Amino acid sequence: QKHTEIWAPLAKLVSSAASACRSTTVTSWPSSSRYQAVATPMMPAPRTVAFSGDPRAPRRRGRKRPGDAALRDATERFDRVRIAAIRVPAEEVKAALDRIPAALRDALEAAHDNIAGYHRSQLHPDSRYERDGVVIRELRKPVDRAGLYVPGGRAPLASTVLMTAVPARVAGVRALAVCSPPGPDGKLAPAILAAAAIAGVDEVYRV
């Protein structure tokens, strides 16, 4: 490979929770009419970022770092910490529930229920409209997987886990992965991990 995407381990994850549920409009045209379909422009191809050489040195052309190595280099360059394991073990995520204060856990669980209730109110059946032989349907289909970015490091935002993961779950997304930069000790804040456990996040990465 000539290029390595910075999010190589998560290459199959789709966008963010904001696009967790795709809303598609389908139009059926009469076989013989004056109506014509308008082609949808293609989205530009995703950009790739490659790192080479010393991660603390300016980027330069040359040897590219593959996969997880590129992620470790980027984390050391931008977050100033060298990490060994990129993925947080599921046991560590679950254990965070007992590491945070009971009051915080209660607040996170209450927030989860409130967010879920609000977004369930937004669900509605697919719609259909027909006029002069033209049929327009609105179809809502959840993506299979969604990647969620959560601010971390010196300013961890556990609320962002809930505000992204919960709507995705309500929309019907089957697999969720959180990416969050680690703190100076190379770990994620317990509150972020606890929120991920409460929201039922499947994978957590410290990048």
mmCIF file with all atom_site columns, C-alpha atoms in Angstrom:
data_model
loop_
_atom_site.group_PDB
_atom_site.id
_atom_site.type_symbol
_atom_site.label_atom_id
_atom_site.label_alt_id
_atom_site.label_comp_id
_atom_site.label_asym_id
_atom_site.label_entity_id
_atom_site.label_seq_id
_atom_site.pdbx_PDB_ins_code
_atom_site.Cartn_x
_atom_site.Cartn_y
_atom_site.Cartn_z
_atom_site.occupancy
_atom_site.B_iso_or_equiv
_atom_site.pdbx_formal_charge
_atom_site.auth_seq_id
_atom_site.auth_comp_id
_atom_site.auth_asym_id
_atom_site.auth_atom_id
_atom_site.pdbx_PDB_model_num
ATOM 1   C CA . GLN A 1 1   ? 0.000   0.000  0.000   1.00 0.00 ? 1   GLN A CA 1
ATOM 2   C CA . LYS A 1 2   ? 1.280   3.441  -0.899  1.00 0.00 ? 2   LYS A CA 1
ATOM 3   C CA . HIS A 1 3   ? -0.781  5.187  1.753   1.00 0.00 ? 3   HIS A CA 1
ATOM 4   C CA . THR A 1 4   ? -2.008  4.254  5.186   1.00 0.00 ? 4   THR A CA 1
ATOM 5   C CA . GLU A 1 5   ? -5.147  5.834  6.493   1.00 0.00 ? 5   GLU A CA 1
ATOM 6   C CA . ILE A 1 6   ? -4.725  7.273  9.959   1.00 0.00 ? 6   ILE A CA 1
ATOM 7   C CA . TRP A 1 7   ? -7.863  5.438  11.051  1.00 0.00 ? 7   TRP A CA 1
ATOM 8   C CA . ALA A 1 8   ? -6.760  2.113  9.585   1.00 0.00 ? 8   ALA A CA 1
ATOM 9   C CA . PRO A 1 9   ? -8.136  -0.089 12.402  1.00 0.00 ? 9   PRO A CA 1
ATOM 10  C CA . LEU A 1 10  ? -11.487 1.610  11.990  1.00 0.00 ? 10  LEU A CA 1
ATOM 11  C CA . ALA A 1 11  ? -11.592 1.736  8.210   1.00 0.00 ? 11  ALA A CA 1
ATOM 12  C CA . LYS A 1 12  ? -14.930 -0.055 8.067   1.00 0.00 ? 12  LYS A CA 1
ATOM 13  C CA . LEU A 1 13  ? -16.614 2.207  10.584  1.00 0.00 ? 13  LEU A CA 1
ATOM 14  C CA . VAL A 1 14  ? -19.030 4.637  9.065   1.00 0.00 ? 14  VAL A CA 1
ATOM 15  C CA . SER A 1 15  ? -18.937 8.368  9.709   1.00 0.00 ? 15  SER A CA 1
ATOM 16  C CA . SER A 1 16  ? -20.340 9.416  13.109  1.00 0.00 ? 16  SER A CA 1
ATOM 17  C CA . ALA A 1 17  ? -23.540 9.122  15.034  1.00 0.00 ? 17  ALA A CA 1
ATOM 18  C CA . ALA A 1 18  ? -24.799 12.232 13.277  1.00 0.00 ? 18  ALA A CA 1
ATOM 19  C CA . SER A 1 19  ? -25.192 10.058 10.196  1.00 0.00 ? 19  SER A CA 1
ATOM 20  C CA . ALA A 1 20  ? -26.138 6.906  12.071  1.00 0.00 ? 20  ALA A CA 1
ATOM 21  C CA . CYS A 1 21  ? -29.526 6.785  10.380  1.00 0.00 ? 21  CYS A CA 1
ATOM 22  C CA . ARG A 1 22  ? -29.542 7.525  6.677   1.00 0.00 ? 22  ARG A CA 1
ATOM 23  C CA . SER A 1 23  ? -32.660 9.199  5.344   1.00 0.00 ? 23  SER A CA 1
ATOM 24  C CA . THR A 1 24  ? -33.219 8.332  1.708   1.00 0.00 ? 24  THR A CA 1
ATOM 25  C CA . THR A 1 25  ? -35.811 9.742  -0.661  1.00 0.00 ? 25  THR A CA 1
ATOM 26  C CA . VAL A 1 26  ? -36.893 7.331  -3.389  1.00 0.00 ? 26  VAL A CA 1
ATOM 27  C CA . THR A 1 27  ? -38.857 8.641  -6.330  1.00 0.00 ? 27  THR A CA 1
ATOM 28  C CA . SER A 1 28  ? -40.787 6.424  -8.772  1.00 0.00 ? 28  SER A CA 1
ATOM 29  C CA . TRP A 1 29  ? -41.283 8.069  -12.186 1.00 0.00 ? 29  TRP A CA 1
ATOM 30  C CA . PRO A 1 30  ? -44.130 7.249  -14.608 1.00 0.00 ? 30  PRO A CA 1
ATOM 31  C CA . SER A 1 31  ? -42.980 5.192  -17.571 1.00 0.00 ? 31  SER A CA 1
ATOM 32  C CA . SER A 1 32  ? -43.969 7.940  -20.002 1.00 0.00 ? 32  SER A CA 1
ATOM 33  C CA . SER A 1 33  ? -43.983 11.456 -18.663 1.00 0.00 ? 33  SER A CA 1
ATOM 34  C CA . ARG A 1 34  ? -42.146 14.776 -18.786 1.00 0.00 ? 34  ARG A CA 1
ATOM 35  C CA . TYR A 1 35  ? -40.391 14.046 -15.472 1.00 0.00 ? 35  TYR A CA 1
ATOM 36  C CA . GLN A 1 36  ? -36.701 13.267 -15.463 1.00 0.00 ? 36  GLN A CA 1
ATOM 37  C CA . ALA A 1 37  ? -34.519 12.014 -12.613 1.00 0.00 ? 37  ALA A CA 1
ATOM 38  C CA . VAL A 1 38  ? -31.642 14.220 -11.504 1.00 0.00 ? 38  VAL A CA 1
ATOM 39  C CA . ALA A 1 39  ? -28.390 12.380 -10.854 1.00 0.00 ? 39  ALA A CA 1
ATOM 40  C CA . THR A 1 40  ? -26.861 12.760 -7.408  1.00 0.00 ? 40  THR A CA 1
ATOM 41  C CA . PRO A 1 41  ? -23.266 14.044 -7.516  1.00 0.00 ? 41  PRO A CA 1
ATOM 42  C CA . MET A 1 42  ? -20.659 11.688 -6.141  1.00 0.00 ? 42  MET A CA 1
ATOM 43  C CA . MET A 1 43  ? -18.981 12.527 -2.845  1.00 0.00 ? 43  MET A CA 1
ATOM 44  C CA . PRO A 1 44  ? -15.209 13.073 -3.029  1.00 0.00 ? 44  PRO A CA 1
ATOM 45  C CA . ALA A 1 45  ? -13.002 10.166 -2.077  1.00 0.00 ? 45  ALA A CA 1
ATOM 46  C CA . PRO A 1 46  ? -11.764 10.178 1.554   1.00 0.00 ? 46  PRO A CA 1
ATOM 47  C CA . ARG A 1 47  ? -8.356  11.667 2.183   1.00 0.00 ? 47  ARG A CA 1
ATOM 48  C CA . THR A 1 48  ? -5.550  9.564  3.624   1.00 0.00 ? 48  THR A CA 1
ATOM 49  C CA . VAL A 1 49  ? -2.827  10.685 5.994   1.00 0.00 ? 49  VAL A CA 1
ATOM 50  C CA . ALA A 1 50  ? 0.542   8.984  6.251   1.00 0.00 ? 50  ALA A CA 1
ATOM 51  C CA . PHE A 1 51  ? 3.357   9.404  8.786   1.00 0.00 ? 51  PHE A CA 1
ATOM 52  C CA . SER A 1 52  ? 6.997   8.641  8.219   1.00 0.00 ? 52  SER A CA 1
ATOM 53  C CA . GLY A 1 53  ? 10.169  8.687  10.265  1.00 0.00 ? 53  GLY A CA 1
ATOM 54  C CA . ASP A 1 54  ? 10.317  10.263 13.730  1.00 0.00 ? 54  ASP A CA 1
ATOM 55  C CA . PRO A 1 55  ? 6.730   11.136 14.758  1.00 0.00 ? 55  PRO A CA 1
ATOM 56  C CA . ARG A 1 56  ? 7.994   14.304 16.486  1.00 0.00 ? 56  ARG A CA 1
ATOM 57  C CA . ALA A 1 57  ? 9.739   15.543 13.361  1.00 0.00 ? 57  ALA A CA 1
ATOM 58  C CA . PRO A 1 58  ? 8.068   17.457 10.509  1.00 0.00 ? 58  PRO A CA 1
ATOM 59  C CA . ARG A 1 59  ? 6.335   15.260 7.977   1.00 0.00 ? 59  ARG A CA 1
ATOM 60  C CA . ARG A 1 60  ? 8.380   14.460 4.922   1.00 0.00 ? 60  ARG A CA 1
ATOM 61  C CA . ARG A 1 61  ? 8.050   12.294 1.869   1.00 0.00 ? 61  ARG A CA 1
ATOM 62  C CA . GLY A 1 62  ? 9.419   8.790  2.028   1.00 0.00 ? 62  GLY A CA 1
ATOM 63  C CA . ARG A 1 63  ? 8.758   5.655  4.044   1.00 0.00 ? 63  ARG A CA 1
ATOM 64  C CA . LYS A 1 64  ? 5.176   5.270  5.292   1.00 0.00 ? 64  LYS A CA 1
ATOM 65  C CA . ARG A 1 65  ? 4.203   3.725  8.615   1.00 0.00 ? 65  ARG A CA 1
ATOM 66  C CA . PRO A 1 66  ? 1.544   0.997  8.367   1.00 0.00 ? 66  PRO A CA 1
ATOM 67  C CA . GLY A 1 67  ? -1.683  0.524  10.314  1.00 0.00 ? 67  GLY A CA 1
ATOM 68  C CA . ASP A 1 68  ? -1.459  0.634  14.108  1.00 0.00 ? 68  ASP A CA 1
ATOM 69  C CA . ALA A 1 69  ? 2.083   1.982  13.988  1.00 0.00 ? 69  ALA A CA 1
ATOM 70  C CA . ALA A 1 70  ? 0.799   5.103  12.247  1.00 0.00 ? 70  ALA A CA 1
ATOM 71  C CA . LEU A 1 71  ? -1.819  5.541  14.977  1.00 0.00 ? 71  LEU A CA 1
ATOM 72  C CA . ARG A 1 72  ? 0.797   5.214  17.715  1.00 0.00 ? 72  ARG A CA 1
ATOM 73  C CA . ASP A 1 73  ? 3.007   7.729  15.933  1.00 0.00 ? 73  ASP A CA 1
ATOM 74  C CA . ALA A 1 74  ? 0.137   10.186 15.598  1.00 0.00 ? 74  ALA A CA 1
ATOM 75  C CA . THR A 1 75  ? -0.815  9.791  19.265  1.00 0.00 ? 75  THR A CA 1
ATOM 76  C CA . GLU A 1 76  ? 2.759   10.429 20.360  1.00 0.00 ? 76  GLU A CA 1
ATOM 77  C CA . ARG A 1 77  ? 3.020   13.448 18.074  1.00 0.00 ? 77  ARG A CA 1
ATOM 78  C CA . PHE A 1 78  ? -0.254  15.140 18.976  1.00 0.00 ? 78  PHE A CA 1
ATOM 79  C CA . ASP A 1 79  ? -1.040  13.834 22.475  1.00 0.00 ? 79  ASP A CA 1
ATOM 80  C CA . ARG A 1 80  ? 2.592   13.502 23.640  1.00 0.00 ? 80  ARG A CA 1
ATOM 81  C CA . VAL A 1 81  ? 2.151   10.008 24.986  1.00 0.00 ? 81  VAL A CA 1
ATOM 82  C CA . ARG A 1 82  ? 3.286   6.658  23.636  1.00 0.00 ? 82  ARG A CA 1
ATOM 83  C CA . ILE A 1 83  ? 0.651   3.928  23.845  1.00 0.00 ? 83  ILE A CA 1
ATOM 84  C CA . ALA A 1 84  ? 1.138   0.188  23.484  1.00 0.00 ? 84  ALA A CA 1
ATOM 85  C CA . ALA A 1 85  ? -2.403  -1.130 23.098  1.00 0.00 ? 85  ALA A CA 1
ATOM 86  C CA . ILE A 1 86  ? -4.766  1.011  21.028  1.00 0.00 ? 86  ILE A CA 1
ATOM 87  C CA . ARG A 1 87  ? -7.976  -0.776 21.937  1.00 0.00 ? 87  ARG A CA 1
ATOM 88  C CA . VAL A 1 88  ? -9.227  -0.605 25.521  1.00 0.00 ? 88  VAL A CA 1
ATOM 89  C CA . PRO A 1 89  ? -10.106 -4.093 26.833  1.00 0.00 ? 89  PRO A CA 1
ATOM 90  C CA . ALA A 1 90  ? -13.811 -4.671 27.417  1.00 0.00 ? 90  ALA A CA 1
ATOM 91  C CA . GLU A 1 91  ? -13.076 -5.608 31.038  1.00 0.00 ? 91  GLU A CA 1
ATOM 92  C CA . GLU A 1 92  ? -11.479 -2.207 31.654  1.00 0.00 ? 92  GLU A CA 1
ATOM 93  C CA . VAL A 1 93  ? -14.484 -0.429 30.143  1.00 0.00 ? 93  VAL A CA 1
ATOM 94  C CA . LYS A 1 94  ? -16.903 -2.341 32.362  1.00 0.00 ? 94  LYS A CA 1
ATOM 95  C CA . ALA A 1 95  ? -14.737 -1.903 35.482  1.00 0.00 ? 95  ALA A CA 1
ATOM 96  C CA . ALA A 1 96  ? -14.921 1.887  35.086  1.00 0.00 ? 96  ALA A CA 1
ATOM 97  C CA . LEU A 1 97  ? -18.516 1.762  36.335  1.00 0.00 ? 97  LEU A CA 1
ATOM 98  C CA . ASP A 1 98  ? -17.180 0.903  39.806  1.00 0.00 ? 98  ASP A CA 1
ATOM 99  C CA . ARG A 1 99  ? -14.351 3.450  39.650  1.00 0.00 ? 99  ARG A CA 1
ATOM 100 C CA . ILE A 1 100 ? -16.472 6.563  39.274  1.00 0.00 ? 100 ILE A CA 1
ATOM 101 C CA . PRO A 1 101 ? -18.459 8.155  42.148  1.00 0.00 ? 101 PRO A CA 1
ATOM 102 C CA . ALA A 1 102 ? -21.948 6.736  42.643  1.00 0.00 ? 102 ALA A CA 1
ATOM 103 C CA . ALA A 1 103 ? -23.491 10.163 42.063  1.00 0.00 ? 103 ALA A CA 1
ATOM 104 C CA . LEU A 1 104 ? -21.777 10.450 38.684  1.00 0.00 ? 104 LEU A CA 1
ATOM 105 C CA . ARG A 1 105 ? -22.930 6.988  37.668  1.00 0.00 ? 105 ARG A CA 1
ATOM 106 C CA . ASP A 1 106 ? -26.502 7.879  38.616  1.00 0.00 ? 106 ASP A CA 1
ATOM 107 C CA . ALA A 1 107 ? -26.263 11.092 36.577  1.00 0.00 ? 107 ALA A CA 1
ATOM 108 C CA . LEU A 1 108 ? -24.906 9.258  33.526  1.00 0.00 ? 108 LEU A CA 1
ATOM 109 C CA . GLU A 1 109 ? -27.639 6.623  33.716  1.00 0.00 ? 109 GLU A CA 1
ATOM 110 C CA . ALA A 1 110 ? -30.338 9.286  34.065  1.00 0.00 ? 110 ALA A CA 1
ATOM 111 C CA . ALA A 1 111 ? -28.891 11.216 31.126  1.00 0.00 ? 111 ALA A CA 1
ATOM 112 C CA . HIS A 1 112 ? -28.828 8.010  29.060  1.00 0.00 ? 112 HIS A CA 1
ATOM 113 C CA . ASP A 1 113 ? -32.530 7.391  29.700  1.00 0.00 ? 113 ASP A CA 1
ATOM 114 C CA . ASN A 1 114 ? -33.452 11.016 28.926  1.00 0.00 ? 114 ASN A CA 1
ATOM 115 C CA . ILE A 1 115 ? -31.491 11.084 25.672  1.00 0.00 ? 115 ILE A CA 1
ATOM 116 C CA . ALA A 1 116 ? -32.905 7.731  24.573  1.00 0.00 ? 116 ALA A CA 1
ATOM 117 C CA . GLY A 1 117 ? -36.462 8.845  25.324  1.00 0.00 ? 117 GLY A CA 1
ATOM 118 C CA . TYR A 1 118 ? -36.089 12.026 23.313  1.00 0.00 ? 118 TYR A CA 1
ATOM 119 C CA . HIS A 1 119 ? -34.630 10.327 20.266  1.00 0.00 ? 119 HIS A CA 1
ATOM 120 C CA . ARG A 1 120 ? -37.246 7.558  20.324  1.00 0.00 ? 120 ARG A CA 1
ATOM 121 C CA . SER A 1 121 ? -39.828 10.304 19.916  1.00 0.00 ? 121 SER A CA 1
ATOM 122 C CA . GLN A 1 122 ? -38.182 11.185 16.584  1.00 0.00 ? 122 GLN A CA 1
ATOM 123 C CA . LEU A 1 123 ? -38.784 7.751  15.090  1.00 0.00 ? 123 LEU A CA 1
ATOM 124 C CA . HIS A 1 124 ? -41.668 7.480  12.663  1.00 0.00 ? 124 HIS A CA 1
ATOM 125 C CA . PRO A 1 125 ? -42.747 5.145  9.869   1.00 0.00 ? 125 PRO A CA 1
ATOM 126 C CA . ASP A 1 126 ? -41.463 5.645  6.332   1.00 0.00 ? 126 ASP A CA 1
ATOM 127 C CA . SER A 1 127 ? -43.550 8.152  4.412   1.00 0.00 ? 127 SER A CA 1
ATOM 128 C CA . ARG A 1 128 ? -45.048 7.989  0.915   1.00 0.00 ? 128 ARG A CA 1
ATOM 129 C CA . TYR A 1 129 ? -46.374 10.802 -1.299  1.00 0.00 ? 129 TYR A CA 1
ATOM 130 C CA . GLU A 1 130 ? -47.918 10.490 -4.743  1.00 0.00 ? 130 GLU A CA 1
ATOM 131 C CA . ARG A 1 131 ? -49.049 13.148 -7.206  1.00 0.00 ? 131 ARG A CA 1
ATOM 132 C CA . ASP A 1 132 ? -49.603 13.068 -10.975 1.00 0.00 ? 132 ASP A CA 1
ATOM 133 C CA . GLY A 1 133 ? -48.036 9.634  -11.216 1.00 0.00 ? 133 GLY A CA 1
ATOM 134 C CA . VAL A 1 134 ? -44.916 10.627 -9.276  1.00 0.00 ? 134 VAL A CA 1
ATOM 135 C CA . VAL A 1 135 ? -44.301 8.613  -6.109  1.00 0.00 ? 135 VAL A CA 1
ATOM 136 C CA . ILE A 1 136 ? -41.909 9.925  -3.450  1.00 0.00 ? 136 ILE A CA 1
ATOM 137 C CA . ARG A 1 137 ? -40.947 7.767  -0.500  1.00 0.00 ? 137 ARG A CA 1
ATOM 138 C CA . GLU A 1 138 ? -38.750 8.599  2.485   1.00 0.00 ? 138 GLU A CA 1
ATOM 139 C CA . LEU A 1 139 ? -36.849 5.582  3.785   1.00 0.00 ? 139 LEU A CA 1
ATOM 140 C CA . ARG A 1 140 ? -34.819 5.603  6.999   1.00 0.00 ? 140 ARG A CA 1
ATOM 141 C CA . LYS A 1 141 ? -32.119 2.937  7.189   1.00 0.00 ? 141 LYS A CA 1
ATOM 142 C CA . PRO A 1 142 ? -29.496 2.701  9.965   1.00 0.00 ? 142 PRO A CA 1
ATOM 143 C CA . VAL A 1 143 ? -25.890 2.119  8.969   1.00 0.00 ? 143 VAL A CA 1
ATOM 144 C CA . ASP A 1 144 ? -24.268 -1.121 10.161  1.00 0.00 ? 144 ASP A CA 1
ATOM 145 C CA . ARG A 1 145 ? -21.432 0.496  12.131  1.00 0.00 ? 145 ARG A CA 1
ATOM 146 C CA . ALA A 1 146 ? -20.674 3.982  13.417  1.00 0.00 ? 146 ALA A CA 1
ATOM 147 C CA . GLY A 1 147 ? -17.449 5.526  14.709  1.00 0.00 ? 147 GLY A CA 1
ATOM 148 C CA . LEU A 1 148 ? -17.838 8.149  17.450  1.00 0.00 ? 148 LEU A CA 1
ATOM 149 C CA . TYR A 1 149 ? -15.217 10.757 18.372  1.00 0.00 ? 149 TYR A CA 1
ATOM 150 C CA . VAL A 1 150 ? -15.152 11.818 22.018  1.00 0.00 ? 150 VAL A CA 1
ATOM 151 C CA . PRO A 1 151 ? -12.890 14.674 23.230  1.00 0.00 ? 151 PRO A CA 1
ATOM 152 C CA . GLY A 1 152 ? -10.467 13.369 25.829  1.00 0.00 ? 152 GLY A CA 1
ATOM 153 C CA . GLY A 1 153 ? -6.984  14.122 27.097  1.00 0.00 ? 153 GLY A CA 1
ATOM 154 C CA . ARG A 1 154 ? -7.095  17.139 29.392  1.00 0.00 ? 154 ARG A CA 1
ATOM 155 C CA . ALA A 1 155 ? -10.771 17.855 28.682  1.00 0.00 ? 155 ALA A CA 1
ATOM 156 C CA . PRO A 1 156 ? -12.664 14.525 28.677  1.00 0.00 ? 156 PRO A CA 1
ATOM 157 C CA . LEU A 1 157 ? -16.351 14.848 27.834  1.00 0.00 ? 157 LEU A CA 1
ATOM 158 C CA . ALA A 1 158 ? -18.295 11.813 29.011  1.00 0.00 ? 158 ALA A CA 1
ATOM 159 C CA . SER A 1 159 ? -21.512 13.511 27.900  1.00 0.00 ? 159 SER A CA 1
ATOM 160 C CA . THR A 1 160 ? -20.347 13.287 24.282  1.00 0.00 ? 160 THR A CA 1
ATOM 161 C CA . VAL A 1 161 ? -20.342 9.493  24.562  1.00 0.00 ? 161 VAL A CA 1
ATOM 162 C CA . LEU A 1 162 ? -24.033 9.531  25.447  1.00 0.00 ? 162 LEU A CA 1
ATOM 163 C CA . MET A 1 163 ? -24.977 12.256 22.970  1.00 0.00 ? 163 MET A CA 1
ATOM 164 C CA . THR A 1 164 ? -23.517 10.231 20.088  1.00 0.00 ? 164 THR A CA 1
ATOM 165 C CA . ALA A 1 165 ? -23.885 6.578  21.084  1.00 0.00 ? 165 ALA A CA 1
ATOM 166 C CA . VAL A 1 166 ? -27.464 6.711  22.362  1.00 0.00 ? 166 VAL A CA 1
ATOM 167 C CA . PRO A 1 167 ? -28.994 8.274  19.194  1.00 0.00 ? 167 PRO A CA 1
ATOM 168 C CA . ALA A 1 168 ? -27.078 5.738  17.116  1.00 0.00 ? 168 ALA A CA 1
ATOM 169 C CA . ARG A 1 169 ? -28.506 2.864  19.133  1.00 0.00 ? 169 ARG A CA 1
ATOM 170 C CA . VAL A 1 170 ? -32.028 4.276  18.897  1.00 0.00 ? 170 VAL A CA 1
ATOM 171 C CA . ALA A 1 171 ? -31.551 4.597  15.135  1.00 0.00 ? 171 ALA A CA 1
ATOM 172 C CA . GLY A 1 172 ? -30.725 0.891  14.962  1.00 0.00 ? 172 GLY A CA 1
ATOM 173 C CA . VAL A 1 173 ? -26.949 0.917  14.470  1.00 0.00 ? 173 VAL A CA 1
ATOM 174 C CA . ARG A 1 174 ? -25.672 -2.523 15.425  1.00 0.00 ? 174 ARG A CA 1
ATOM 175 C CA . ALA A 1 175 ? -21.989 -1.778 16.181  1.00 0.00 ? 175 ALA A CA 1
ATOM 176 C CA . LEU A 1 176 ? -20.480 1.321  17.789  1.00 0.00 ? 176 LEU A CA 1
ATOM 177 C CA . ALA A 1 177 ? -16.821 2.246  18.305  1.00 0.00 ? 177 ALA A CA 1
ATOM 178 C CA . VAL A 1 178 ? -15.524 5.202  20.295  1.00 0.00 ? 178 VAL A CA 1
ATOM 179 C CA . CYS A 1 179 ? -12.223 6.946  19.627  1.00 0.00 ? 179 CYS A CA 1
ATOM 180 C CA . SER A 1 180 ? -10.884 9.300  22.288  1.00 0.00 ? 180 SER A CA 1
ATOM 181 C CA . PRO A 1 181 ? -7.366  10.679 22.833  1.00 0.00 ? 181 PRO A CA 1
ATOM 182 C CA . PRO A 1 182 ? -5.626  9.466  26.007  1.00 0.00 ? 182 PRO A CA 1
ATOM 183 C CA . GLY A 1 183 ? -4.420  11.565 28.905  1.00 0.00 ? 183 GLY A CA 1
ATOM 184 C CA . PRO A 1 184 ? -0.753  12.048 29.879  1.00 0.00 ? 184 PRO A CA 1
ATOM 185 C CA . ASP A 1 185 ? -0.780  8.589  31.504  1.00 0.00 ? 185 ASP A CA 1
ATOM 186 C CA . GLY A 1 186 ? -1.895  6.962  28.250  1.00 0.00 ? 186 GLY A CA 1
ATOM 187 C CA . LYS A 1 187 ? -5.321  6.064  29.634  1.00 0.00 ? 187 LYS A CA 1
ATOM 188 C CA . LEU A 1 188 ? -8.859  7.283  29.048  1.00 0.00 ? 188 LEU A CA 1
ATOM 189 C CA . ALA A 1 189 ? -10.810 9.041  31.775  1.00 0.00 ? 189 ALA A CA 1
ATOM 190 C CA . PRO A 1 190 ? -12.912 6.589  33.836  1.00 0.00 ? 190 PRO A CA 1
ATOM 191 C CA . ALA A 1 191 ? -15.998 8.720  33.190  1.00 0.00 ? 191 ALA A CA 1
ATOM 192 C CA . ILE A 1 192 ? -15.639 8.226  29.423  1.00 0.00 ? 192 ILE A CA 1
ATOM 193 C CA . LEU A 1 193 ? -15.249 4.475  29.825  1.00 0.00 ? 193 LEU A CA 1
ATOM 194 C CA . ALA A 1 194 ? -18.205 4.315  32.221  1.00 0.00 ? 194 ALA A CA 1
ATOM 195 C CA . ALA A 1 195 ? -20.389 6.254  29.805  1.00 0.00 ? 195 ALA A CA 1
ATOM 196 C CA . ALA A 1 196 ? -19.350 3.869  27.028  1.00 0.00 ? 196 ALA A CA 1
ATOM 197 C CA . ALA A 1 197 ? -20.370 0.929  29.210  1.00 0.00 ? 197 ALA A CA 1
ATOM 198 C CA . ILE A 1 198 ? -23.742 2.498  30.018  1.00 0.00 ? 198 ILE A CA 1
ATOM 199 C CA . ALA A 1 199 ? -24.400 3.272  26.342  1.00 0.00 ? 199 ALA A CA 1
ATOM 200 C CA . GLY A 1 200 ? -23.441 -0.248 25.259  1.00 0.00 ? 200 GLY A CA 1
ATOM 201 C CA . VAL A 1 201 ? -20.522 0.805  23.060  1.00 0.00 ? 201 VAL A CA 1
ATOM 202 C CA . ASP A 1 202 ? -18.883 -2.222 21.443  1.00 0.00 ? 202 ASP A CA 1
ATOM 203 C CA . GLU A 1 203 ? -15.316 -0.969 20.979  1.00 0.00 ? 203 GLU A CA 1
ATOM 204 C CA . VAL A 1 204 ? -13.224 1.788  22.585  1.00 0.00 ? 204 VAL A CA 1
ATOM 205 C CA . TYR A 1 205 ? -9.907  3.057  21.192  1.00 0.00 ? 205 TYR A CA 1
ATOM 206 C CA . ARG A 1 206 ? -7.454  5.468  22.846  1.00 0.00 ? 206 ARG A CA 1
ATOM 207 C CA . VAL A 1 207 ? -6.563  7.520  19.787  1.00 0.00 ? 207 VAL A CA 1
#
